[in-house]
XYZ file of C-alpha atoms in Angstrom:
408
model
C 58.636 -55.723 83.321
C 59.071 -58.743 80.931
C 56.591 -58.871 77.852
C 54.817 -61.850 77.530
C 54.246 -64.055 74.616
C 50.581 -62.798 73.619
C 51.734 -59.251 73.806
C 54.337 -60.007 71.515
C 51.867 -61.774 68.599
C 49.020 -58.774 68.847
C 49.002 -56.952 66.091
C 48.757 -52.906 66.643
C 45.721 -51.388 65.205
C 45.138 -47.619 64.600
C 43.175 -45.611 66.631
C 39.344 -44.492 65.210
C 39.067 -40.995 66.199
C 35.824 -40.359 68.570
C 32.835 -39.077 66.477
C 32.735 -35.451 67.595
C 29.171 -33.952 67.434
C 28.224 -31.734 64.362
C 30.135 -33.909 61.748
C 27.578 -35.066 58.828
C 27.343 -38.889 59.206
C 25.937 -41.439 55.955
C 22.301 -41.481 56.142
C 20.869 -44.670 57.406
C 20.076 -47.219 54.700
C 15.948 -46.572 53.931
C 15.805 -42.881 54.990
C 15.364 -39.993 52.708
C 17.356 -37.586 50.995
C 17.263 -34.086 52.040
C 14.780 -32.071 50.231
C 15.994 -29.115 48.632
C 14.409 -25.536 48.369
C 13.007 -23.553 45.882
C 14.756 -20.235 44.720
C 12.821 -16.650 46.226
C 13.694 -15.405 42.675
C 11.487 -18.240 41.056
C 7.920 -17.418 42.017
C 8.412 -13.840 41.509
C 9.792 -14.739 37.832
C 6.602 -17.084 36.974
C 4.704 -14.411 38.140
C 6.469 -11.852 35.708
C 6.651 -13.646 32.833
C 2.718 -14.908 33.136
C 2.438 -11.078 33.234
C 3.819 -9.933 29.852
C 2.558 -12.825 28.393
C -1.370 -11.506 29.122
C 0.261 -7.938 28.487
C 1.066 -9.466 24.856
C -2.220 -10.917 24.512
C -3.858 -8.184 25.118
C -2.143 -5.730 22.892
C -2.539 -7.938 20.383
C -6.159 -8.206 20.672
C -6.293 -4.493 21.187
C -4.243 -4.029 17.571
C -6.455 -6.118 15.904
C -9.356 -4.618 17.618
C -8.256 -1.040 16.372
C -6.374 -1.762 13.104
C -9.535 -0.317 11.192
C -9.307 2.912 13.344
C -5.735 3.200 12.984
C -6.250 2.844 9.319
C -8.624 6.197 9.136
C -6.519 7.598 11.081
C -3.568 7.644 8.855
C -5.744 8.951 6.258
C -6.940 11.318 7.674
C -3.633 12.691 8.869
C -2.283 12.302 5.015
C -5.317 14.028 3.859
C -4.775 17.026 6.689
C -1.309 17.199 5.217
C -2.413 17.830 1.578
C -4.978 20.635 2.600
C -2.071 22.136 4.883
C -1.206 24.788 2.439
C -4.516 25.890 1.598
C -5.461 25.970 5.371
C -2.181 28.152 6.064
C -2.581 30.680 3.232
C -5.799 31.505 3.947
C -4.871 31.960 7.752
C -2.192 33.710 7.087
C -4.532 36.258 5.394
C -6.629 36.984 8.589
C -9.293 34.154 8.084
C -9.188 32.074 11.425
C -7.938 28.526 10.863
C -11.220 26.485 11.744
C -13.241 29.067 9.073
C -10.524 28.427 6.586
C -10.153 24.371 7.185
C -14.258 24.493 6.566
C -14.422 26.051 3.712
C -11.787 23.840 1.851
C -13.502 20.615 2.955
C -17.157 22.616 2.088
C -15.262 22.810 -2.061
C -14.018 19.081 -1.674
C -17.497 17.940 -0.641
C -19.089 20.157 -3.238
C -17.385 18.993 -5.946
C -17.101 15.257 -4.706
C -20.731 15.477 -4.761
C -20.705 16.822 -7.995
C -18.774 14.105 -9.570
C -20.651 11.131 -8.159
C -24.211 12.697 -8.687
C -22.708 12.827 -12.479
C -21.361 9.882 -12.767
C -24.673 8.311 -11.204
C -26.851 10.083 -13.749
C -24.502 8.856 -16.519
C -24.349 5.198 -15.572
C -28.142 4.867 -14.781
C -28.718 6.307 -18.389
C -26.269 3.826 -19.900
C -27.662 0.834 -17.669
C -31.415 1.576 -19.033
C -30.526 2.293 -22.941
C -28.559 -0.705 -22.612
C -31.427 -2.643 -21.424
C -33.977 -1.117 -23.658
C -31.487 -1.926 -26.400
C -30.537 -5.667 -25.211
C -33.185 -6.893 -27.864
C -31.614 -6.310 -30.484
C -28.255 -6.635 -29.756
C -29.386 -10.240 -29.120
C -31.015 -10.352 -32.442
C -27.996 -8.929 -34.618
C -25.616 -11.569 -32.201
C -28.110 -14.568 -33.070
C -28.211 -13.926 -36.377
C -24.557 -13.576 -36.526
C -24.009 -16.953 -35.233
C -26.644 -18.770 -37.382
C -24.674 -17.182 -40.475
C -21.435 -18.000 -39.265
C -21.834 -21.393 -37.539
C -24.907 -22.754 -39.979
C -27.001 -22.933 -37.039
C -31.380 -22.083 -36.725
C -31.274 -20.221 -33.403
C -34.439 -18.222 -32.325
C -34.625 -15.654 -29.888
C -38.074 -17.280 -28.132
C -35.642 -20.378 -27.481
C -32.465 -18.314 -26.338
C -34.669 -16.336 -23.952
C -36.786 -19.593 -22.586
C -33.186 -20.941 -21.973
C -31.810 -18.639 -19.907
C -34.944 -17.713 -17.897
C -35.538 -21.203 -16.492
C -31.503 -22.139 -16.545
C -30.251 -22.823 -12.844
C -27.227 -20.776 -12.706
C -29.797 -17.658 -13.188
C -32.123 -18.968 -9.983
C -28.688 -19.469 -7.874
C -27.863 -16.181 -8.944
C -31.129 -14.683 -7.989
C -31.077 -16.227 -4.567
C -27.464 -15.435 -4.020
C -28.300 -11.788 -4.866
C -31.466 -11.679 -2.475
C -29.153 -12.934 0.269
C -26.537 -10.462 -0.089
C -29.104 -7.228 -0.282
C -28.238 -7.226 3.700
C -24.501 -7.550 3.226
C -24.771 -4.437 0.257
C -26.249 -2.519 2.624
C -23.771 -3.474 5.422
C -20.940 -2.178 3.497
C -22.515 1.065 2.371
C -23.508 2.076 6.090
C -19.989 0.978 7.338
C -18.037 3.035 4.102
C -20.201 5.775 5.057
C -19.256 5.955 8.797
C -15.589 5.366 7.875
C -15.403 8.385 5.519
C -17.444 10.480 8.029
C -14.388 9.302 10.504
C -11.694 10.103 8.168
C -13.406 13.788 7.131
C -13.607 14.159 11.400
C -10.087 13.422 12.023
C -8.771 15.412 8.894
C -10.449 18.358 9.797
C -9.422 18.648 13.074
C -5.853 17.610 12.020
C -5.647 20.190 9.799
C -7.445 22.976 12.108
C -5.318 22.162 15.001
C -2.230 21.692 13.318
C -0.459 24.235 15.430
C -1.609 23.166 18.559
C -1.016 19.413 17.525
C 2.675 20.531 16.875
C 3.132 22.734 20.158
C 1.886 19.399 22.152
C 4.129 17.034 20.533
C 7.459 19.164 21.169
C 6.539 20.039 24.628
C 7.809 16.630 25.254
C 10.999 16.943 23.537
C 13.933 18.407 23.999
C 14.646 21.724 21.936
C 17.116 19.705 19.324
C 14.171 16.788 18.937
C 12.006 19.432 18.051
C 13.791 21.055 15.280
C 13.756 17.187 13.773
C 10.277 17.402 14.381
C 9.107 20.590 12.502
C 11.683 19.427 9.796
C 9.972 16.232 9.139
C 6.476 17.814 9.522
C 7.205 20.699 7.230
C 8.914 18.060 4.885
C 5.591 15.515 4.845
C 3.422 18.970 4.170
C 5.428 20.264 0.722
C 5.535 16.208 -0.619
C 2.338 15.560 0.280
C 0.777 18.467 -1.557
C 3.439 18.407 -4.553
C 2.562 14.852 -4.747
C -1.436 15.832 -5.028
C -0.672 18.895 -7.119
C 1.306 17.042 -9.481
C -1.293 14.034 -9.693
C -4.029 17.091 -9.946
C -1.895 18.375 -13.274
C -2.218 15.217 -15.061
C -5.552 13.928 -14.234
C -6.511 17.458 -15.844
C -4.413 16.799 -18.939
C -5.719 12.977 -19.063
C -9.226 14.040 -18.973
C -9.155 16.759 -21.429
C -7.079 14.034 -23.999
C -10.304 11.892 -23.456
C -12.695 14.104 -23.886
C -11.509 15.143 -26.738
C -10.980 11.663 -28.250
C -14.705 10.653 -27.000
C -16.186 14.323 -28.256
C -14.505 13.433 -31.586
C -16.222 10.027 -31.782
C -19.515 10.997 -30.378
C -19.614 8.992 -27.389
C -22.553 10.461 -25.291
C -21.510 11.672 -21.723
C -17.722 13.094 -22.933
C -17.366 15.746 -19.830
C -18.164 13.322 -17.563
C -16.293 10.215 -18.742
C -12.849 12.942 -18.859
C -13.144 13.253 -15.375
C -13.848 9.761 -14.406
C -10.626 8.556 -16.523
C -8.768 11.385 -15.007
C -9.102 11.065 -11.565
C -9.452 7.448 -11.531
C -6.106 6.887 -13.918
C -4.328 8.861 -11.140
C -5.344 8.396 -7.705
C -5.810 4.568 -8.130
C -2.395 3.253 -8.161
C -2.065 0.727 -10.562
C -4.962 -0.380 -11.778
C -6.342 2.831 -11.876
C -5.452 3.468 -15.732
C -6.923 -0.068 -16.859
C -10.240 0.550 -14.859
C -10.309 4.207 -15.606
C -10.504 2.964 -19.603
C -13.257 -0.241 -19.271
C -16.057 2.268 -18.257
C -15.151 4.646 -21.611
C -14.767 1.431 -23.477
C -17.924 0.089 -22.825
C -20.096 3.375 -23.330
C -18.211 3.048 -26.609
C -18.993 -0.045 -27.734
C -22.746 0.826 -27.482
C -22.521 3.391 -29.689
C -19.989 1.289 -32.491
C -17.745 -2.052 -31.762
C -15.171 -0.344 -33.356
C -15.417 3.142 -30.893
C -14.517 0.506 -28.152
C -11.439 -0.249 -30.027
C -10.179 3.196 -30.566
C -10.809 3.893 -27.483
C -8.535 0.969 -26.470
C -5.829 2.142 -28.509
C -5.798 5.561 -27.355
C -6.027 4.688 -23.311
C -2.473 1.956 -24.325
C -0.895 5.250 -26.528
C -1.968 8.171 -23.941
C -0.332 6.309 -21.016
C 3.117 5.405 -22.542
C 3.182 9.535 -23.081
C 2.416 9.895 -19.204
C 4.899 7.253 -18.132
C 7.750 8.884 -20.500
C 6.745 12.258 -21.273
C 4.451 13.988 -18.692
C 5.243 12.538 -15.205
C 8.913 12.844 -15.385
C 8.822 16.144 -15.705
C 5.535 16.754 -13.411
C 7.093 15.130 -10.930
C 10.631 15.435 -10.555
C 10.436 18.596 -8.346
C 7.436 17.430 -6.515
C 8.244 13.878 -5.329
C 11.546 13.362 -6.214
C 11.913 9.681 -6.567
C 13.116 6.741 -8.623
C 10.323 5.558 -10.491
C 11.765 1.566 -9.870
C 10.883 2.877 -6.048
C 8.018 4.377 -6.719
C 6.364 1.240 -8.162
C 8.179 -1.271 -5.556
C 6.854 1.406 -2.526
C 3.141 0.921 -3.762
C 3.484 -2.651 -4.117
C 4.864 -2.832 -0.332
C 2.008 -0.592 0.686
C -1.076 -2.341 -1.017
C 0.814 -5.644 0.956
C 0.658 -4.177 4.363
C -2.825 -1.841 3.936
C -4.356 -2.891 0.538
C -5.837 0.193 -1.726
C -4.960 2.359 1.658
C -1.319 1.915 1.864
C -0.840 2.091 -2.411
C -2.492 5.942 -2.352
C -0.046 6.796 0.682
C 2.511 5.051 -0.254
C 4.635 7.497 -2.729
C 4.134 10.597 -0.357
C 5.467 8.605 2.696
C 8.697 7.255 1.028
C 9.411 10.573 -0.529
C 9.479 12.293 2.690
C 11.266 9.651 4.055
C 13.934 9.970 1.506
C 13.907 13.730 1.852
C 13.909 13.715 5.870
C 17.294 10.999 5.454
C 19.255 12.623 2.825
C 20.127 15.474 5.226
C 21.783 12.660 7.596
C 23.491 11.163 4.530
C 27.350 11.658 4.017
C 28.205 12.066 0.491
C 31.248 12.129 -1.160
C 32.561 13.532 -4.597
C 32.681 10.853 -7.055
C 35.878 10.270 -8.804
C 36.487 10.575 -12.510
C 36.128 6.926 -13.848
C 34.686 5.848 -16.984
C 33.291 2.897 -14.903
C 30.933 5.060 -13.248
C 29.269 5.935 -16.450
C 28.921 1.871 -17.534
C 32.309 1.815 -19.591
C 34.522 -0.953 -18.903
C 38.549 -0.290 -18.599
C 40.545 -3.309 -20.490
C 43.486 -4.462 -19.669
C 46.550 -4.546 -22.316
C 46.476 -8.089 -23.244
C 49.655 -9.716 -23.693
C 51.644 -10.704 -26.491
C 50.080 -13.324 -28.960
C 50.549 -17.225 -29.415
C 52.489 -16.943 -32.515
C 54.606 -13.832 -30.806
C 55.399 -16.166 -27.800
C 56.966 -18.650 -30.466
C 59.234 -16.797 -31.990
C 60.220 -15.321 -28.764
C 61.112 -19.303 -27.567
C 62.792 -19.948 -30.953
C 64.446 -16.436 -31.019
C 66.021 -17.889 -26.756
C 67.083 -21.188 -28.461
């Protein structure tokens, strides 16, 4: 069959396949996209996370809650370490270990006691001759100042002055208000040092029990670590008492010698108080140790006060270079350049707390490491001892030309 003319000018087109159902087709203009789902994993990971967060909170609040108990707790475990030995000879003798742990703290609290009832009788006998006395120690400093400045004070007029000046009615009031806060403090250092003597004592008279419990959860090799580092905190804990014990003796029988000599009323008592206080009161404890001598002195002479100056600024250069050293260096055991930064890092983190506790914690600390420690023998070098090895220096400027004229 003959093609005709329109079949000839038709153009061919190509075939659109049929749609076949299940192929995605554009969306319609105007409709939405599909929405798309959230992740299981998602709720449960809000969920978690809002979890530790309160978790976090409330440990935090917790800590800070319990920071103050934590505190007295740490003493008193320090404080069950230094009566250790005394606790363990005397059970080792046949004395039961509760007996034994009461009777050391009975001798602590006796002679505590002791010591503050003295001190208290001391002071109160200072503080009322020194107000008895205030008269004319006003009268000898007025008179000094009219013959040195050319002035015409009067005692009448110095005491009218004061009486009816303001800063002495702000004081008063300010002094009435904090009666209540005083009182506050005294109640609250009271229950905190019955805490600490509580914990101590049953620290120190369950000590073997308190060991059994804490390596029944350890393996046999964790427990020889334990008793290591326990028997370790025990011997530099008490050397570290004992050795402070030897010099506050020797500093208090120095003063009271210097204070007998000089006739400074209360001698026996101030030698103890500069004693103890020069060495358990990191420090500061020699420079307020001294003021209380100093000022008993100066109400007995001006000049006492001075000696007495001298003497504290003399005696403790001997301590630092003479007397600790050699106290010390079996006891403790450490760099005196880590001493003093470990007290400074442990009044930062617990104030007065962390000074006193600070020495006996880093020197069983460096104790318990140095068994873990590698060392090596050191090699014969002069550098090691600070001497420096020069070179050979070359030859000279005038040597080097002759050698060039010498070549030409």
């Amino acid at each position: 069959m003959a093609r005709t003319d329109e079949d000839i000018e038709q153009p061919t087109r190509p075939a659109i396949p049929a749609a076949t159902p299940g192929t995605d087709r554009p969306p319609a203009p105007g409709a939405g996209a599909p929405q798309a789902r959230m992740p299981r994993w998602l709720p449960r990971a809000m969920v978690l996370a809002l979890a530790l967060i309160a978790a976090f909170q409330l440990g935090s609040w917790a800590f800070h809650q319990l920071t103050g108990l934590l505190i007295n707790i740490l003493i008193a475990f320090f404080l069950a370490l230094a009566v250790e030995p005394a606790v363990s000879r005397m059970a080792a003798r046949g004395m039961r270990r509760g007996l034994a742990t009461f009777l050391v703290f009975f001798l602590l609290t006796v002679a505590a006691a002791g010591f503050v009832t003295l001190l208290g009788s001391m002071l109160a006998g200072q503080i009322i001759k020194m107000i008895e006395g205030f008269p004319d120690y006003l009268d000898s400093l007025i008179h000094w100042t009219n013959a040195t400045f050319h002035t015409n004070l009067k005692r009448v007029d110095v005491q009218e002055g004061v009486l009816r000046s303001d800063w002495l009615r702000k004081y008063a009031q300010n002094s009435a208000a904090g009666v209540l806060d005083v009182s506050q403090q005294v109640l609250g250092g009271l229950f905190q040092m019955l805490t600490v003597a509580l914990f101590s004592f049953y620290f120190a008279a369950d000590g073997p029990r308190l060991r059994r419990a804490l390596c029944s959860v350890l393996p046999p090799a964790r427990q020889a670590e334990v008793l290591r580092a326990w028997e370790i905190a025990v011997d530099k804990t008490g050397g570290y008492l004992y050795s402070r014990g030897l010099m506050a003796l020797v500093s208090g029988i120095a003063h009271y010698i210097l204070l007998q000599a000089l006739g400074v009323p209360y001698a026996p008592v101030l030698g103890v108080w500069v004693g103890l206080v020069s060495q358990f009161v990191p420090t500061i404890g020699t420079y307020l140790a001294g003021a209380l001598p100093m000022l008993i002195a100066f109400t007995v002479a001006p000049w006492y006060a001075v000696w007495v100056l001298v003497f504290v600024v003399i005696y403790q250069q001997f301590e630092n270079y003479m007397l600790q050293p050699k106290l010390t260096a079996k006891s403790v055991d450490i760099h005196p350049a880590v001493a003093f930064g470990s007290v400074i890092v442990g009044t930062a983190l617990l104030g007065a707390v962390g000074a006193l506790i600070a020495i006996p914690a880093v020197a069983t600390l460096q104790a318990f490491l140095g068994a873990y420690v590698k060392r090596y023998d050191v090699t014969d070098d002069p550098r090691v001892n600070g001497h420096r090895v020069r070179t050979p220096a070359g030859p000279g400027i005038l040597a080097r030309i002759r050698a060039a004229r010498t070549r030409r």
